[in-house]
XYZ file of C-alpha atoms in Angstrom:
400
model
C 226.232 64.610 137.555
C 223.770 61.869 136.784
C 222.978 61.484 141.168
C 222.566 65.484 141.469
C 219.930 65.755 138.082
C 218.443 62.717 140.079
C 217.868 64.734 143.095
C 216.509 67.387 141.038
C 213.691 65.139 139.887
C 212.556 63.635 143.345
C 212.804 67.402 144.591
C 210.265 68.340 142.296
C 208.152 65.375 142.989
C 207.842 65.978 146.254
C 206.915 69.749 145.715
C 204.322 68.970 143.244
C 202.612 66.565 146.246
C 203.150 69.442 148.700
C 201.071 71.692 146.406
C 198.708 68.733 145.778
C 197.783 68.474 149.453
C 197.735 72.098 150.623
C 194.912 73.307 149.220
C 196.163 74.760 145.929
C 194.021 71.782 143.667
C 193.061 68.479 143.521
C 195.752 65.643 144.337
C 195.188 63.372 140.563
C 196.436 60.282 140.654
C 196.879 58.577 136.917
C 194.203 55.463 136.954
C 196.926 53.178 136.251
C 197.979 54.102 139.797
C 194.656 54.299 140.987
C 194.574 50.467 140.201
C 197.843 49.748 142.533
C 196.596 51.662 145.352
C 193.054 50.159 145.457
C 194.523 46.436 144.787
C 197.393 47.217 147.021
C 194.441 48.731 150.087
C 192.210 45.864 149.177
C 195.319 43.288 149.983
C 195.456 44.926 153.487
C 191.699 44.475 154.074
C 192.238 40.869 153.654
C 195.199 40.362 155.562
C 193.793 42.073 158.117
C 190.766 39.897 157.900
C 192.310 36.111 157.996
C 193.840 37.982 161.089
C 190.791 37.831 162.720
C 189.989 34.381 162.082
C 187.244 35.550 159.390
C 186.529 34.906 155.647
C 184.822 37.959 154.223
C 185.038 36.245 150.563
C 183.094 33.524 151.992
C 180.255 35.646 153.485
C 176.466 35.907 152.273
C 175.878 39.210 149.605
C 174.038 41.924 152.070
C 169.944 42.141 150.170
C 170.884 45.360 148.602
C 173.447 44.052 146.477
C 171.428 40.996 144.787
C 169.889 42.368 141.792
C 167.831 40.591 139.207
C 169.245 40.229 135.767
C 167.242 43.702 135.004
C 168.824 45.188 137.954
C 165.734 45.181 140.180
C 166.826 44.137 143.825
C 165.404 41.141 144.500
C 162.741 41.040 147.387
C 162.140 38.122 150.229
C 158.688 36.324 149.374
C 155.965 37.116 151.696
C 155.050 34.722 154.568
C 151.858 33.769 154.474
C 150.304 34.581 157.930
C 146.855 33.449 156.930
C 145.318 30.704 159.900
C 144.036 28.149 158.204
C 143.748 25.896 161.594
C 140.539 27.160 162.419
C 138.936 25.917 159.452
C 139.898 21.956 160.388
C 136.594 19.786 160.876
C 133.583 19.237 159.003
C 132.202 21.706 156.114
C 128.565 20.980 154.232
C 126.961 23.283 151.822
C 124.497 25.662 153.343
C 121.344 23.751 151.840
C 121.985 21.030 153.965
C 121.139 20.536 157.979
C 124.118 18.560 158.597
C 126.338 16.212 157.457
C 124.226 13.898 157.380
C 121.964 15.228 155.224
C 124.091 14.732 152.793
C 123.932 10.750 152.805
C 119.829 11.402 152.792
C 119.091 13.801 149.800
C 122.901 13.880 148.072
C 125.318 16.544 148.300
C 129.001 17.311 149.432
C 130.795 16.821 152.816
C 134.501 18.881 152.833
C 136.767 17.667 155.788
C 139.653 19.701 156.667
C 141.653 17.327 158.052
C 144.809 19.422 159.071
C 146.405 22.546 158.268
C 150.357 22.945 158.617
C 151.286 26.296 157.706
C 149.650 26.852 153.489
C 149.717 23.104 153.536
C 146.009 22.171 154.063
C 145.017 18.531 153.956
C 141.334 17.663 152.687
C 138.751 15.211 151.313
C 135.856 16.387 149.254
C 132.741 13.896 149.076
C 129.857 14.507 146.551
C 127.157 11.664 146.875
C 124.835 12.339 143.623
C 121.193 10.746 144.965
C 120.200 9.907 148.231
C 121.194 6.894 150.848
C 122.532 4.595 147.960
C 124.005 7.295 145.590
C 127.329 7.147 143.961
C 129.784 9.607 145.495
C 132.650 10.953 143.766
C 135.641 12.179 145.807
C 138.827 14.226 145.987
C 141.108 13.886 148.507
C 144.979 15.399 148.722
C 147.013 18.248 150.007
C 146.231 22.209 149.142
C 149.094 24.486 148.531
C 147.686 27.857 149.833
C 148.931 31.412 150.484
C 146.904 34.205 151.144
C 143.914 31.719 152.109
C 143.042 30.749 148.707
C 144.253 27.456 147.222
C 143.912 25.344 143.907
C 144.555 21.638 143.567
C 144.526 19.428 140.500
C 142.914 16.043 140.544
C 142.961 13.262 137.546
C 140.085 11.480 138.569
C 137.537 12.081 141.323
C 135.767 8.458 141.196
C 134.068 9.256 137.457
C 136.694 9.043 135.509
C 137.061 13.234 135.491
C 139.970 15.228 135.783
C 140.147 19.103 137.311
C 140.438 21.397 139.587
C 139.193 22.671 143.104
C 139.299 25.978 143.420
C 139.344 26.914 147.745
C 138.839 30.080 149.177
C 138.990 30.326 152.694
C 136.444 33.663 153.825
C 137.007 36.332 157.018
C 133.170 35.445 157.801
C 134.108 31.759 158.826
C 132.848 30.360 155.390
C 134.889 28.554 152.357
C 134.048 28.802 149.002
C 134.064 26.116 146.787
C 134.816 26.029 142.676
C 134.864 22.488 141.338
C 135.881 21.660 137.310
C 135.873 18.969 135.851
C 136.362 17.477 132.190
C 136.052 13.816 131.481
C 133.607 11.066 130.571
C 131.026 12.413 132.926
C 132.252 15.872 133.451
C 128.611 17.269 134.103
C 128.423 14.511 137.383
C 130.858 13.527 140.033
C 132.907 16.203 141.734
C 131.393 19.443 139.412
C 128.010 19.630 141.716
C 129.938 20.156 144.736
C 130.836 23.937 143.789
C 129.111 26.526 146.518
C 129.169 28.076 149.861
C 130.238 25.625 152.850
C 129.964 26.557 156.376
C 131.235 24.212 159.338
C 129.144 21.657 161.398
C 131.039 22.351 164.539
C 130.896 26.089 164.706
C 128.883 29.415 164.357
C 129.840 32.016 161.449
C 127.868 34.425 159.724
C 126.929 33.707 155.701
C 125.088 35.911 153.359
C 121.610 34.626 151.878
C 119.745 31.528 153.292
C 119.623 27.553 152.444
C 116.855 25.690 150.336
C 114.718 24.968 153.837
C 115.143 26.956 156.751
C 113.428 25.277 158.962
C 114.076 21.619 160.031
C 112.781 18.926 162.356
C 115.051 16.243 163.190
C 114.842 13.251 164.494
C 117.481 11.291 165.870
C 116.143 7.863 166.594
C 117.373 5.057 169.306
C 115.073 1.609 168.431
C 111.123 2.999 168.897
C 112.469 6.153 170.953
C 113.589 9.782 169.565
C 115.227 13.009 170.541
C 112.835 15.084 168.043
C 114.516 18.688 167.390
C 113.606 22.196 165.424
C 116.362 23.745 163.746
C 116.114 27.104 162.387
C 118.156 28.936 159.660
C 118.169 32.152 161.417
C 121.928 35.298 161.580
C 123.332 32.604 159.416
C 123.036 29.729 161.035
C 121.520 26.613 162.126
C 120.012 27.224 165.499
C 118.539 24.681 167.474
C 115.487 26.181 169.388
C 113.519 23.036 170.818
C 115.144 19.539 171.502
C 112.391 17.235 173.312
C 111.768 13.629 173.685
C 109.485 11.335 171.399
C 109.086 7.912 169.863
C 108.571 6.260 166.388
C 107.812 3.182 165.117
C 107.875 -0.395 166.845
C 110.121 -1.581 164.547
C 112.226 1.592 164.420
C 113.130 3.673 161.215
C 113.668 2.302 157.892
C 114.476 3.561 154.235
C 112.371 0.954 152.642
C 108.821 1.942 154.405
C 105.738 -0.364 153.358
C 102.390 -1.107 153.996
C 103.087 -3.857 155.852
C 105.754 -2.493 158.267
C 105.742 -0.453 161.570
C 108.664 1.324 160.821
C 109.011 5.464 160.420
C 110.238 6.216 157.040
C 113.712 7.240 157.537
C 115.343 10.251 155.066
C 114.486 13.747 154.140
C 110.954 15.098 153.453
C 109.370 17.813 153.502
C 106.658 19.226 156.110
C 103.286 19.564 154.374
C 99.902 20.588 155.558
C 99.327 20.162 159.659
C 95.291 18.795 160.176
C 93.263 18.698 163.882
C 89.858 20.012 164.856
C 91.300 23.191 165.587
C 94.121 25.698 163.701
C 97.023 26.238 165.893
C 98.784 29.345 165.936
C 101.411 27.899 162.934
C 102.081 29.386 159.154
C 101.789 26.167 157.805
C 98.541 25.404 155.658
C 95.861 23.839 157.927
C 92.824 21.350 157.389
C 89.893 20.818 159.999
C 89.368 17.381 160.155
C 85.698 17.033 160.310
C 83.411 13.668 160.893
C 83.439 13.031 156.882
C 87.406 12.483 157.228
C 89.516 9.368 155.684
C 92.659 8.898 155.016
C 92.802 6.088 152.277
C 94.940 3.320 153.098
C 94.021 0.781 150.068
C 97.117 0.495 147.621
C 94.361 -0.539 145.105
C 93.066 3.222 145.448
C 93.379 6.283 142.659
C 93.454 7.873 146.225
C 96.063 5.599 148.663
C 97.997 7.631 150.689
C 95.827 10.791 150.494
C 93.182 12.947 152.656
C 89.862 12.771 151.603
C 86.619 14.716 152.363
C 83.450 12.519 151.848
C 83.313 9.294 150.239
C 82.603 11.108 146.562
C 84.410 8.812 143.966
C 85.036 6.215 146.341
C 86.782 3.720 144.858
C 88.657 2.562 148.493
C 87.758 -0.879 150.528
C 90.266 0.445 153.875
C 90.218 3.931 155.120
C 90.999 5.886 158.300
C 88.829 7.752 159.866
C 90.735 10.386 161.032
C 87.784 12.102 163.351
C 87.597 9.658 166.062
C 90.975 9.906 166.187
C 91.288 13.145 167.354
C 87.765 13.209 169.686
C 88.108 9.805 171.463
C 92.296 9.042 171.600
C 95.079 11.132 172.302
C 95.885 12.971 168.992
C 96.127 16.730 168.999
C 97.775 18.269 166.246
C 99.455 16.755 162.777
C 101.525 17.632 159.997
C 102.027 15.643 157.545
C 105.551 13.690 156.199
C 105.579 14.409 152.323
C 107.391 10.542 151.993
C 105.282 9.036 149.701
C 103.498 12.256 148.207
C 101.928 15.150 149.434
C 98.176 14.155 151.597
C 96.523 15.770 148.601
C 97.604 14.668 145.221
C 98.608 11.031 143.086
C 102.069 13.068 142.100
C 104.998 10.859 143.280
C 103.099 8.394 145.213
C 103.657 4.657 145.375
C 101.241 1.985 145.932
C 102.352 -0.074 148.732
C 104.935 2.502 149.766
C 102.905 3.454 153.048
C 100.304 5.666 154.071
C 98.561 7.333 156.933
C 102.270 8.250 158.607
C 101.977 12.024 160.304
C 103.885 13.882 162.909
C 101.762 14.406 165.643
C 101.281 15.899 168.758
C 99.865 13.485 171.400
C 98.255 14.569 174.807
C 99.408 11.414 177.719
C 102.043 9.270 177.510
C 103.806 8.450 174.354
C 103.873 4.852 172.802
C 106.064 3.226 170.055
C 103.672 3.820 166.917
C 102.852 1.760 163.872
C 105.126 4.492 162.158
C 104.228 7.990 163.242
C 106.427 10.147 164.617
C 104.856 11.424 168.428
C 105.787 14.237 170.483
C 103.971 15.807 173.561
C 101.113 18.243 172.504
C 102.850 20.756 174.420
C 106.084 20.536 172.346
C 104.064 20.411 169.003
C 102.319 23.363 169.475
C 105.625 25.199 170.275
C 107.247 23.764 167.569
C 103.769 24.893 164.972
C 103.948 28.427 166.237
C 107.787 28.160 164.870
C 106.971 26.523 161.668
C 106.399 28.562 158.160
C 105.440 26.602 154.467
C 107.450 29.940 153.328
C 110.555 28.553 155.194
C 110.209 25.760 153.324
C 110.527 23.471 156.683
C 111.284 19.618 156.197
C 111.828 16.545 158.595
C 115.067 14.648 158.980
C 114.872 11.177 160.690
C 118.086 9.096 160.752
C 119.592 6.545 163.816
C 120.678 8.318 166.580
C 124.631 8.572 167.163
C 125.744 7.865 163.289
């Protein structure tokens, strides 16, 4: 009895599957046995997996199924594909001639030193006056993405704290963003903030330096190489490079009555003089037979052009006239080192005087502290030179 009711019951088990699976509804399975038949399939997966010598519980989460605790998928953080190697070598702001122009008149000098991958490696010098100036300086390692960078310093040389602020630009440039806080927050690093553009290769900038227009001279002893630079499709362009000399006693920064040594720094290009104007846009001055150039450090007038002998107050004077009619001298500017030709403003007595550039016809001669070129290369370099491109003249030792 109790086999034959059993038999009934499995009979009409198995007719209620065969209904399930022929079409006549949905087979539905209870969840409780849902839970045996997924845990019992999932068992199977795994045997079947150590089977084939493989861990699949051991095995990285695909991307799609990492989410964030808000259930965002997490995304893979961007390389950075920036090239930051083309910006290693020398970088000066775009006042400046070269780099070292900044030792002569102040100013910054960036070095890229090397560049492995946002990792950029640097040293930021900012000299505050001239030859003998103090220089602050930053030096260290720039995390960068994107080319742009920001790196914290706690003392640049003055006692200031801060940060640089780097921006590497498409056009070849960097821009610069220095702040500082500290006992002299408004020196040291904080004046180094501006436009740099590289020493050692051509890229185009927007707007133009404080002077473009430059002479330098690069002197060797009493000789020169004597060059015209030109700001000109944002750049420094060197259009003339010729030979000349200067001083017997070569360059100096500490230029005297006494000496024959050139003046050595940065100064600017004044007036030009000679008994007739060259085709230049610099101011010009006939020189005529009532023309000194006082050369007493007792004067109200040292150091300065005058026309007559009105007020004369002078015991030792050039005569500039006989200069030009019976020697070699052709054209002249004049080297705004110790004041301007025309004015007291900024001169000092005993500083020296009657120093030009000039232009010299024959064969050139260590000078008593002129700086000469061939006329032919002076009147080139005049028909260049503009007093609205504020144009200066660098001299510094050759090969430094």
């Amino acid at each position: 009895m109790r086999k034959s009711v059993f038999m009934s019951i499995c009979a009409a088990l198995v007719s209620v599957l065969l209904v399930g699976t022929s079409g006549c509804g949905p087979l539905l399975i209870p969840p409780v046995e849902q839970q045996i038949l997924s845990g019992a399939e999932e068992s199977s997966q795994s045997e079947a997996s150590s089977a084939n010598g493989r861990d699949e519980s051991s095995a990285p989460q695909r991307q799609e199924e990492s989410s964030s605790a808000s259930g965002v998928p997490f995304e893979q953080e961007p390389e950075d594909s920036f090239d930051y190697s083309r910006y290693i070598g020398e970088w000066i702001p775009v006042s400046r001639i070269d780099a070292k122009d900044v030792s002569y008149r102040g100013g910054s000098l960036l070095t890229i030193e090397s560049a492995q991958g946002g990792n950029v490696r640097f040293s930021l010098t900012s000299v505050s006056a001239g030859a003998n100036g103090r220089a602050a300086q930053v030096e260290g390692t720039c995390s960068c993405f994107n080319g742009k960078g920001t790196y914290i310093f706690d003392d640049d040389g003055w006692g200031n704290a801060g940060t640089l602020q780097m921006e590497f630009l498409e056009d070849g440039s960097i821009s610069l963003t220095a702040q500082s806080t500290g006992a002299e927050g408004d020196k040291g690093i904080l004046g180094s903030s501006g436009t740099y553009y590289s020493t050692n290769a051509k890229a185009t900038y927007t707007g133009a330096p404080e002077n473009e227009q430059a002479v330098v001279v690069e002197a060797d002893g009493s000789s020169a190489i004597v060059s015209l630079k030109i700001w000109e499709n944002g750049a420094w362009e060197s259009v003339i490079s010729v030979s000349g000399m200067v001083g017997k006693s070569g360059i100096t920064v500490s230029p005297s009555e006494t000496t024959t040594a050139t003046p050595e720094g940065v100064f600017r290009l004044g007036f030009s003089f000679g008994l007739k104007k060259p085709d230049t846009k610099l101011d010009f001055r006939t020189v005529t037979k009532d023309t000194y150039w006082v050369d007493d450090s007792g004067s109200k007038y040292y150091n300065m052009w005058r026309e007559g002998t009105s007020g004369k107050d002078w015991s030792s004077a050039e005569a500039l006239y006989s200069q030009f009619t019976k020697g070699s001298m052709r054209h002249c500017i004049v080297m705004e080192f110790n004041g301007n030709g025309l004015t007291s403003d900024g001169v000092k007595a005993g500083g020296g005087s009657v120093i030009f550039f000039c232009g010299r016809a024959g064969e050139l001669t260590a000078t008593n502290g002129d700086i000469y070129i061939k006329n032919a290369d002076m009147v080139e370099m005049l028909s260049y030179l503009d007093k609205d491109k504020n144009p200066v003249i660098a001299v510094w030792p050759r090969g430094e």
